[in-house]
PDB file with one MODEL, atoms N, CA, C and O in Angstrom:
MODEL        1
ATOM      1  N   MET A   1      35.225  27.718   7.108  1.00  0.00           N
ATOM      2  CA  MET A   1      36.003  26.616   7.633  1.00  0.00           C
ATOM      3  C   MET A   1      35.060  25.456   7.980  1.00  0.00           C
ATOM      4  O   MET A   1      33.947  25.680   8.455  1.00  0.00           O
ATOM      5  N   VAL A   2      35.505  24.236   7.744  1.00  0.00           N
ATOM      6  CA  VAL A   2      34.686  23.045   7.977  1.00  0.00           C
ATOM      7  C   VAL A   2      34.941  22.531   9.380  1.00  0.00           C
ATOM      8  O   VAL A   2      36.092  22.431   9.804  1.00  0.00           O
ATOM      9  N   ASP A   3      33.891  22.206  10.099  1.00  0.00           N
ATOM     10  CA  ASP A   3      33.990  21.649  11.443  1.00  0.00           C
ATOM     11  C   ASP A   3      34.477  20.209  11.358  1.00  0.00           C
ATOM     12  O   ASP A   3      33.916  19.413  10.604  1.00  0.00           O
ATOM     13  N   ALA A   4      35.515  19.860  12.120  1.00  0.00           N
ATOM     14  CA  ALA A   4      36.090  18.517  12.093  1.00  0.00           C
ATOM     15  C   ALA A   4      35.088  17.459  12.529  1.00  0.00           C
ATOM     16  O   ALA A   4      35.200  16.303  12.121  1.00  0.00           O
ATOM     17  N   GLN A   5      34.108  17.833  13.353  1.00  0.00           N
ATOM     18  CA  GLN A   5      33.104  16.858  13.772  1.00  0.00           C
ATOM     19  C   GLN A   5      32.151  16.529  12.630  1.00  0.00           C
ATOM     20  O   GLN A   5      31.627  15.417  12.556  1.00  0.00           O
ATOM     21  N   GLU A   6      31.926  17.482  11.751  1.00  0.00           N
ATOM     22  CA  GLU A   6      31.044  17.262  10.613  1.00  0.00           C
ATOM     23  C   GLU A   6      31.762  16.537   9.480  1.00  0.00           C
ATOM     24  O   GLU A   6      31.131  15.828   8.697  1.00  0.00           O
ATOM     25  N   ASN A   7      33.052  16.708   9.392  1.00  0.00           N
ATOM     26  CA  ASN A   7      33.838  16.147   8.297  1.00  0.00           C
ATOM     27  C   ASN A   7      35.106  15.525   8.885  1.00  0.00           C
ATOM     28  O   ASN A   7      35.902  16.238   9.496  1.00  0.00           O
ATOM     29  N   PRO A   8      35.315  14.221   8.717  1.00  0.00           N
ATOM     30  CA  PRO A   8      36.514  13.592   9.288  1.00  0.00           C
ATOM     31  C   PRO A   8      37.799  14.141   8.691  1.00  0.00           C
ATOM     32  O   PRO A   8      38.874  13.938   9.255  1.00  0.00           O
ATOM     33  N   TYR A   9      37.710  14.835   7.558  1.00  0.00           N
ATOM     34  CA  TYR A   9      38.897  15.426   6.946  1.00  0.00           C
ATOM     35  C   TYR A   9      38.998  16.915   7.244  1.00  0.00           C
ATOM     36  O   TYR A   9      39.747  17.636   6.585  1.00  0.00           O
ATOM     37  N   GLY A  10      38.250  17.368   8.226  1.00  0.00           N
ATOM     38  CA  GLY A  10      38.243  18.779   8.568  1.00  0.00           C
ATOM     39  C   GLY A  10      39.619  19.318   8.900  1.00  0.00           C
ATOM     40  O   GLY A  10      39.958  20.434   8.506  1.00  0.00           O
ATOM     41  N   HIS A  11      40.425  18.538   9.624  1.00  0.00           N
ATOM     42  CA  HIS A  11      41.766  19.000   9.983  1.00  0.00           C
ATOM     43  C   HIS A  11      42.636  19.177   8.750  1.00  0.00           C
ATOM     44  O   HIS A  11      43.476  20.076   8.706  1.00  0.00           O
ATOM     45  N   ILE A  12      42.440  18.325   7.748  1.00  0.00           N
ATOM     46  CA  ILE A  12      43.208  18.450   6.509  1.00  0.00           C
ATOM     47  C   ILE A  12      42.770  19.705   5.762  1.00  0.00           C
ATOM     48  O   ILE A  12      43.604  20.450   5.246  1.00  0.00           O
ATOM     49  N   LEU A  13      41.466  19.937   5.706  1.00  0.00           N
ATOM     50  CA  LEU A  13      40.966  21.126   5.023  1.00  0.00           C
ATOM     51  C   LEU A  13      41.447  22.389   5.731  1.00  0.00           C
ATOM     52  O   LEU A  13      41.759  23.389   5.084  1.00  0.00           O
ATOM     53  N   SER A  14      41.504  22.343   7.036  1.00  0.00           N
ATOM     54  CA  SER A  14      41.987  23.468   7.815  1.00  0.00           C
ATOM     55  C   SER A  14      43.465  23.729   7.524  1.00  0.00           C
ATOM     56  O   SER A  14      43.873  24.877   7.350  1.00  0.00           O
ATOM     57  N   GLN A  15      44.261  22.668   7.471  1.00  0.00           N
ATOM     58  CA  GLN A  15      45.688  22.810   7.161  1.00  0.00           C
ATOM     59  C   GLN A  15      45.866  23.336   5.742  1.00  0.00           C
ATOM     60  O   GLN A  15      46.708  24.198   5.491  1.00  0.00           O
ATOM     61  N   ARG A  16      45.075  22.816   4.827  1.00  0.00           N
ATOM     62  CA  ARG A  16      45.155  23.257   3.434  1.00  0.00           C
ATOM     63  C   ARG A  16      44.845  24.751   3.332  1.00  0.00           C
ATOM     64  O   ARG A  16      45.543  25.490   2.638  1.00  0.00           O
ATOM     65  N   ALA A  17      43.799  25.187   4.025  1.00  0.00           N
ATOM     66  CA  ALA A  17      43.428  26.598   3.989  1.00  0.00           C
ATOM     67  C   ALA A  17      44.582  27.467   4.485  1.00  0.00           C
ATOM     68  O   ALA A  17      44.856  28.523   3.914  1.00  0.00           O
ATOM     69  N   GLU A  18      45.245  27.036   5.525  1.00  0.00           N
ATOM     70  CA  GLU A  18      46.395  27.780   6.059  1.00  0.00           C
ATOM     71  C   GLU A  18      47.535  27.799   5.047  1.00  0.00           C
ATOM     72  O   GLU A  18      48.135  28.847   4.808  1.00  0.00           O
ATOM     73  N   LEU A  19      47.834  26.656   4.457  1.00  0.00           N
ATOM     74  CA  LEU A  19      48.906  26.584   3.464  1.00  0.00           C
ATOM     75  C   LEU A  19      48.613  27.478   2.260  1.00  0.00           C
ATOM     76  O   LEU A  19      49.513  28.124   1.721  1.00  0.00           O
ATOM     77  N   GLU A  20      47.338  27.509   1.841  1.00  0.00           N
ATOM     78  CA  GLU A  20      46.968  28.301   0.673  1.00  0.00           C
ATOM     79  C   GLU A  20      47.187  29.794   0.879  1.00  0.00           C
ATOM     80  O   GLU A  20      47.243  30.546  -0.094  1.00  0.00           O
ATOM     81  N   THR A  21      47.311  30.236   2.127  1.00  0.00           N
ATOM     82  CA  THR A  21      47.587  31.649   2.365  1.00  0.00           C
ATOM     83  C   THR A  21      49.048  31.979   2.078  1.00  0.00           C
ATOM     84  O   THR A  21      49.410  33.148   1.945  1.00  0.00           O
ATOM     85  N   HIS A  22      49.899  30.930   1.981  1.00  0.00           N
ATOM     86  CA  HIS A  22      51.335  31.140   1.792  1.00  0.00           C
ATOM     87  C   HIS A  22      51.875  30.566   0.479  1.00  0.00           C
ATOM     88  O   HIS A  22      52.979  30.913   0.059  1.00  0.00           O
ATOM     89  N   MET A  23      51.109  29.697  -0.164  1.00  0.00           N
ATOM     90  CA  MET A  23      51.633  29.032  -1.360  1.00  0.00           C
ATOM     91  C   MET A  23      50.506  28.585  -2.273  1.00  0.00           C
ATOM     92  O   MET A  23      49.334  28.592  -1.895  1.00  0.00           O
ATOM     93  N   THR A  24      50.878  28.204  -3.462  1.00  0.00           N
ATOM     94  CA  THR A  24      49.922  27.667  -4.422  1.00  0.00           C
ATOM     95  C   THR A  24      49.908  26.154  -4.291  1.00  0.00           C
ATOM     96  O   THR A  24      50.966  25.523  -4.292  1.00  0.00           O
ATOM     97  N   ILE A  25      48.745  25.574  -4.180  1.00  0.00           N
ATOM     98  CA  ILE A  25      48.601  24.122  -4.090  1.00  0.00           C
ATOM     99  C   ILE A  25      48.083  23.626  -5.431  1.00  0.00           C
ATOM    100  O   ILE A  25      47.097  24.138  -5.960  1.00  0.00           O
ATOM    101  N   ILE A  26      48.754  22.634  -5.964  1.00  0.00           N
ATOM    102  CA  ILE A  26      48.349  22.053  -7.241  1.00  0.00           C
ATOM    103  C   ILE A  26      47.753  20.675  -6.962  1.00  0.00           C
ATOM    104  O   ILE A  26      48.427  19.799  -6.419  1.00  0.00           O
ATOM    105  N   ASP A  27      46.508  20.491  -7.329  1.00  0.00           N
ATOM    106  CA  ASP A  27      45.850  19.200  -7.157  1.00  0.00           C
ATOM    107  C   ASP A  27      46.139  18.343  -8.386  1.00  0.00           C
ATOM    108  O   ASP A  27      45.886  18.754  -9.518  1.00  0.00           O
ATOM    109  N   LEU A  28      46.666  17.159  -8.149  1.00  0.00           N
ATOM    110  CA  LEU A  28      46.996  16.244  -9.234  1.00  0.00           C
ATOM    111  C   LEU A  28      45.811  15.345  -9.555  1.00  0.00           C
ATOM    112  O   LEU A  28      45.043  14.960  -8.674  1.00  0.00           O
ATOM    113  N   THR A  29      45.682  15.022 -10.821  1.00  0.00           N
ATOM    114  CA  THR A  29      44.682  14.036 -11.219  1.00  0.00           C
ATOM    115  C   THR A  29      45.186  12.664 -10.783  1.00  0.00           C
ATOM    116  O   THR A  29      46.379  12.507 -10.524  1.00  0.00           O
ATOM    117  N   PRO A  30      44.317  11.681 -10.695  1.00  0.00           N
ATOM    118  CA  PRO A  30      44.781  10.329 -10.353  1.00  0.00           C
ATOM    119  C   PRO A  30      45.866   9.832 -11.310  1.00  0.00           C
ATOM    120  O   PRO A  30      46.789   9.132 -10.894  1.00  0.00           O
ATOM    121  N   GLU A  31      45.756  10.190 -12.581  1.00  0.00           N
ATOM    122  CA  GLU A  31      46.755   9.762 -13.565  1.00  0.00           C
ATOM    123  C   GLU A  31      48.107  10.425 -13.298  1.00  0.00           C
ATOM    124  O   GLU A  31      49.147   9.772 -13.377  1.00  0.00           O
ATOM    125  N   GLU A  32      48.092  11.716 -12.983  1.00  0.00           N
ATOM    126  CA  GLU A  32      49.344  12.424 -12.669  1.00  0.00           C
ATOM    127  C   GLU A  32      49.973  11.876 -11.402  1.00  0.00           C
ATOM    128  O   GLU A  32      51.189  11.700 -11.335  1.00  0.00           O
ATOM    129  N   LEU A  33      49.151  11.606 -10.401  1.00  0.00           N
ATOM    130  CA  LEU A  33      49.657  11.040  -9.158  1.00  0.00           C
ATOM    131  C   LEU A  33      50.297   9.682  -9.401  1.00  0.00           C
ATOM    132  O   LEU A  33      51.349   9.385  -8.833  1.00  0.00           O
ATOM    133  N   ALA A  34      49.682   8.858 -10.231  1.00  0.00           N
ATOM    134  CA  ALA A  34      50.238   7.540 -10.558  1.00  0.00           C
ATOM    135  C   ALA A  34      51.597   7.686 -11.238  1.00  0.00           C
ATOM    136  O   ALA A  34      52.497   6.882 -10.993  1.00  0.00           O
ATOM    137  N   GLN A  35      51.755   8.692 -12.080  1.00  0.00           N
ATOM    138  CA  GLN A  35      53.044   8.921 -12.737  1.00  0.00           C
ATOM    139  C   GLN A  35      54.114   9.270 -11.712  1.00  0.00           C
ATOM    140  O   GLN A  35      55.233   8.763 -11.791  1.00  0.00           O
ATOM    141  N   PHE A  36      53.785  10.133 -10.749  1.00  0.00           N
ATOM    142  CA  PHE A  36      54.738  10.482  -9.695  1.00  0.00           C
ATOM    143  C   PHE A  36      55.110   9.243  -8.882  1.00  0.00           C
ATOM    144  O   PHE A  36      56.282   9.013  -8.585  1.00  0.00           O
ATOM    145  N   GLN A  37      54.108   8.456  -8.529  1.00  0.00           N
ATOM    146  CA  GLN A  37      54.377   7.246  -7.744  1.00  0.00           C
ATOM    147  C   GLN A  37      55.292   6.293  -8.507  1.00  0.00           C
ATOM    148  O   GLN A  37      56.207   5.706  -7.929  1.00  0.00           O
ATOM    149  N   ASP A  38      55.047   6.144  -9.793  1.00  0.00           N
ATOM    150  CA  ASP A  38      55.869   5.274 -10.625  1.00  0.00           C
ATOM    151  C   ASP A  38      57.312   5.776 -10.688  1.00  0.00           C
ATOM    152  O   ASP A  38      58.253   4.993 -10.558  1.00  0.00           O
ATOM    153  N   LYS A  39      57.478   7.067 -10.887  1.00  0.00           N
ATOM    154  CA  LYS A  39      58.816   7.649 -11.040  1.00  0.00           C
ATOM    155  C   LYS A  39      59.607   7.661  -9.738  1.00  0.00           C
ATOM    156  O   LYS A  39      60.837   7.661  -9.770  1.00  0.00           O
ATOM    157  N   THR A  40      58.931   7.670  -8.601  1.00  0.00           N
ATOM    158  CA  THR A  40      59.638   7.729  -7.311  1.00  0.00           C
ATOM    159  C   THR A  40      59.820   6.367  -6.649  1.00  0.00           C
ATOM    160  O   THR A  40      60.446   6.278  -5.594  1.00  0.00           O
ATOM    161  N   MET A  41      59.291   5.318  -7.242  1.00  0.00           N
ATOM    162  CA  MET A  41      59.369   3.991  -6.622  1.00  0.00           C
ATOM    163  C   MET A  41      60.810   3.546  -6.382  1.00  0.00           C
ATOM    164  O   MET A  41      61.088   2.893  -5.377  1.00  0.00           O
ATOM    165  N   ASP A  42      61.733   3.889  -7.289  1.00  0.00           N
ATOM    166  CA  ASP A  42      63.139   3.520  -7.082  1.00  0.00           C
ATOM    167  C   ASP A  42      63.705   4.169  -5.824  1.00  0.00           C
ATOM    168  O   ASP A  42      64.490   3.550  -5.106  1.00  0.00           O
ATOM    169  N   VAL A  43      63.313   5.409  -5.555  1.00  0.00           N
ATOM    170  CA  VAL A  43      63.775   6.103  -4.357  1.00  0.00           C
ATOM    171  C   VAL A  43      63.184   5.440  -3.115  1.00  0.00           C
ATOM    172  O   VAL A  43      63.887   5.244  -2.124  1.00  0.00           O
ATOM    173  N   VAL A  44      61.914   5.097  -3.161  1.00  0.00           N
ATOM    174  CA  VAL A  44      61.269   4.420  -2.034  1.00  0.00           C
ATOM    175  C   VAL A  44      61.972   3.095  -1.756  1.00  0.00           C
ATOM    176  O   VAL A  44      62.236   2.758  -0.602  1.00  0.00           O
ATOM    177  N   ASP A  45      62.271   2.355  -2.801  1.00  0.00           N
ATOM    178  CA  ASP A  45      62.969   1.074  -2.631  1.00  0.00           C
ATOM    179  C   ASP A  45      64.356   1.278  -2.026  1.00  0.00           C
ATOM    180  O   ASP A  45      64.775   0.502  -1.167  1.00  0.00           O
ATOM    181  N   MET A  46      65.077   2.322  -2.469  1.00  0.00           N
ATOM    182  CA  MET A  46      66.407   2.609  -1.922  1.00  0.00           C
ATOM    183  C   MET A  46      66.324   2.938  -0.433  1.00  0.00           C
ATOM    184  O   MET A  46      67.133   2.455   0.360  1.00  0.00           O
ATOM    185  N   VAL A  47      65.352   3.755  -0.059  1.00  0.00           N
ATOM    186  CA  VAL A  47      65.198   4.122   1.353  1.00  0.00           C
ATOM    187  C   VAL A  47      64.827   2.886   2.167  1.00  0.00           C
ATOM    188  O   VAL A  47      65.307   2.723   3.289  1.00  0.00           O
ATOM    189  N   ARG A  48      63.985   2.017   1.624  1.00  0.00           N
ATOM    190  CA  ARG A  48      63.646   0.768   2.325  1.00  0.00           C
ATOM    191  C   ARG A  48      64.902  -0.048   2.601  1.00  0.00           C
ATOM    192  O   ARG A  48      65.073  -0.583   3.697  1.00  0.00           O
ATOM    193  N   GLU A  49      65.779  -0.143   1.605  1.00  0.00           N
ATOM    194  CA  GLU A  49      67.016  -0.914   1.772  1.00  0.00           C
ATOM    195  C   GLU A  49      67.928  -0.294   2.810  1.00  0.00           C
ATOM    196  O   GLU A  49      68.541  -1.009   3.603  1.00  0.00           O
ATOM    197  N   ARG A  50      68.026   1.023   2.816  1.00  0.00           N
ATOM    198  CA  ARG A  50      68.960   1.715   3.716  1.00  0.00           C
ATOM    199  C   ARG A  50      68.404   1.956   5.115  1.00  0.00           C
ATOM    200  O   ARG A  50      69.132   1.851   6.102  1.00  0.00           O
ATOM    201  N   ALA A  51      67.112   2.280   5.203  1.00  0.00           N
ATOM    202  CA  ALA A  51      66.550   2.670   6.498  1.00  0.00           C
ATOM    203  C   ALA A  51      65.594   1.637   7.069  1.00  0.00           C
ATOM    204  O   ALA A  51      65.323   1.643   8.270  1.00  0.00           O
ATOM    205  N   GLY A  52      65.084   0.757   6.230  1.00  0.00           N
ATOM    206  CA  GLY A  52      64.183  -0.285   6.711  1.00  0.00           C
ATOM    207  C   GLY A  52      62.730  -0.015   6.384  1.00  0.00           C
ATOM    208  O   GLY A  52      62.319   1.117   6.130  1.00  0.00           O
ATOM    209  N   ASN A  53      61.973  -1.090   6.398  1.00  0.00           N
ATOM    210  CA  ASN A  53      60.554  -1.014   6.052  1.00  0.00           C
ATOM    211  C   ASN A  53      59.744  -0.177   7.033  1.00  0.00           C
ATOM    212  O   ASN A  53      58.838   0.556   6.635  1.00  0.00           O
ATOM    213  N   GLU A  54      60.072  -0.289   8.310  1.00  0.00           N
ATOM    214  CA  GLU A  54      59.255   0.379   9.328  1.00  0.00           C
ATOM    215  C   GLU A  54      59.186   1.886   9.111  1.00  0.00           C
ATOM    216  O   GLU A  54      58.104   2.473   9.157  1.00  0.00           O
ATOM    217  N   ILE A  55      60.322   2.506   8.877  1.00  0.00           N
ATOM    218  CA  ILE A  55      60.322   3.970   8.704  1.00  0.00           C
ATOM    219  C   ILE A  55      59.590   4.380   7.425  1.00  0.00           C
ATOM    220  O   ILE A  55      58.880   5.385   7.411  1.00  0.00           O
ATOM    221  N   VAL A  56      59.760   3.605   6.355  1.00  0.00           N
ATOM    222  CA  VAL A  56      59.072   3.927   5.100  1.00  0.00           C
ATOM    223  C   VAL A  56      57.574   3.725   5.267  1.00  0.00           C
ATOM    224  O   VAL A  56      56.784   4.571   4.846  1.00  0.00           O
ATOM    225  N   ASP A  57      57.177   2.618   5.874  1.00  0.00           N
ATOM    226  CA  ASP A  57      55.753   2.364   6.072  1.00  0.00           C
ATOM    227  C   ASP A  57      55.106   3.421   6.959  1.00  0.00           C
ATOM    228  O   ASP A  57      53.977   3.844   6.710  1.00  0.00           O
ATOM    229  N   THR A  58      55.825   3.845   7.991  1.00  0.00           N
ATOM    230  CA  THR A  58      55.318   4.895   8.882  1.00  0.00           C
ATOM    231  C   THR A  58      55.129   6.201   8.118  1.00  0.00           C
ATOM    232  O   THR A  58      54.108   6.870   8.272  1.00  0.00           O
ATOM    233  N   LEU A  59      56.104   6.560   7.302  1.00  0.00           N
ATOM    234  CA  LEU A  59      56.004   7.784   6.526  1.00  0.00           C
ATOM    235  C   LEU A  59      54.866   7.705   5.518  1.00  0.00           C
ATOM    236  O   LEU A  59      54.087   8.649   5.380  1.00  0.00           O
ATOM    237  N   MET A  60      54.770   6.592   4.820  1.00  0.00           N
ATOM    238  CA  MET A  60      53.719   6.449   3.816  1.00  0.00           C
ATOM    239  C   MET A  60      52.333   6.510   4.460  1.00  0.00           C
ATOM    240  O   MET A  60      51.411   7.099   3.897  1.00  0.00           O
ATOM    241  N   THR A  61      52.188   5.904   5.630  1.00  0.00           N
ATOM    242  CA  THR A  61      50.919   5.941   6.349  1.00  0.00           C
ATOM    243  C   THR A  61      50.595   7.370   6.772  1.00  0.00           C
ATOM    244  O   THR A  61      49.450   7.810   6.666  1.00  0.00           O
ATOM    245  N   ALA A  62      51.605   8.091   7.250  1.00  0.00           N
ATOM    246  CA  ALA A  62      51.394   9.477   7.666  1.00  0.00           C
ATOM    247  C   ALA A  62      50.994  10.366   6.487  1.00  0.00           C
ATOM    248  O   ALA A  62      50.200  11.293   6.649  1.00  0.00           O
ATOM    249  N   LEU A  63      51.532  10.089   5.319  1.00  0.00           N
ATOM    250  CA  LEU A  63      51.194  10.878   4.138  1.00  0.00           C
ATOM    251  C   LEU A  63      49.753  10.650   3.703  1.00  0.00           C
ATOM    252  O   LEU A  63      49.101  11.567   3.202  1.00  0.00           O
ATOM    253  N   VAL A  64      49.262   9.453   3.889  1.00  0.00           N
ATOM    254  CA  VAL A  64      47.893   9.125   3.496  1.00  0.00           C
ATOM    255  C   VAL A  64      46.906   9.691   4.502  1.00  0.00           C
ATOM    256  O   VAL A  64      45.823  10.142   4.129  1.00  0.00           O
ATOM    257  N   ASP A  65      47.278   9.668   5.778  1.00  0.00           N
ATOM    258  CA  ASP A  65      46.371  10.168   6.822  1.00  0.00           C
ATOM    259  C   ASP A  65      46.271  11.628   6.704  1.00  0.00           C
ATOM    260  O   ASP A  65      45.559  12.263   7.484  1.00  0.00           O
TER     261      ASP A  65
ENDMDL
END
């Protein structure tokens, strides 16, 4: 396990390790990720219209962190 003080992403690695005990994690290439982002943009736009920018921006920020 990676110490969070040594690695700022330690908490993510710790969460990933826990998840991997219960499921398979598939790492996407940058190209595959771009395809997903492209295909889901209509849904993101719909949620922005219905729920507002703040909630979408908060969620997107949380996903990146």
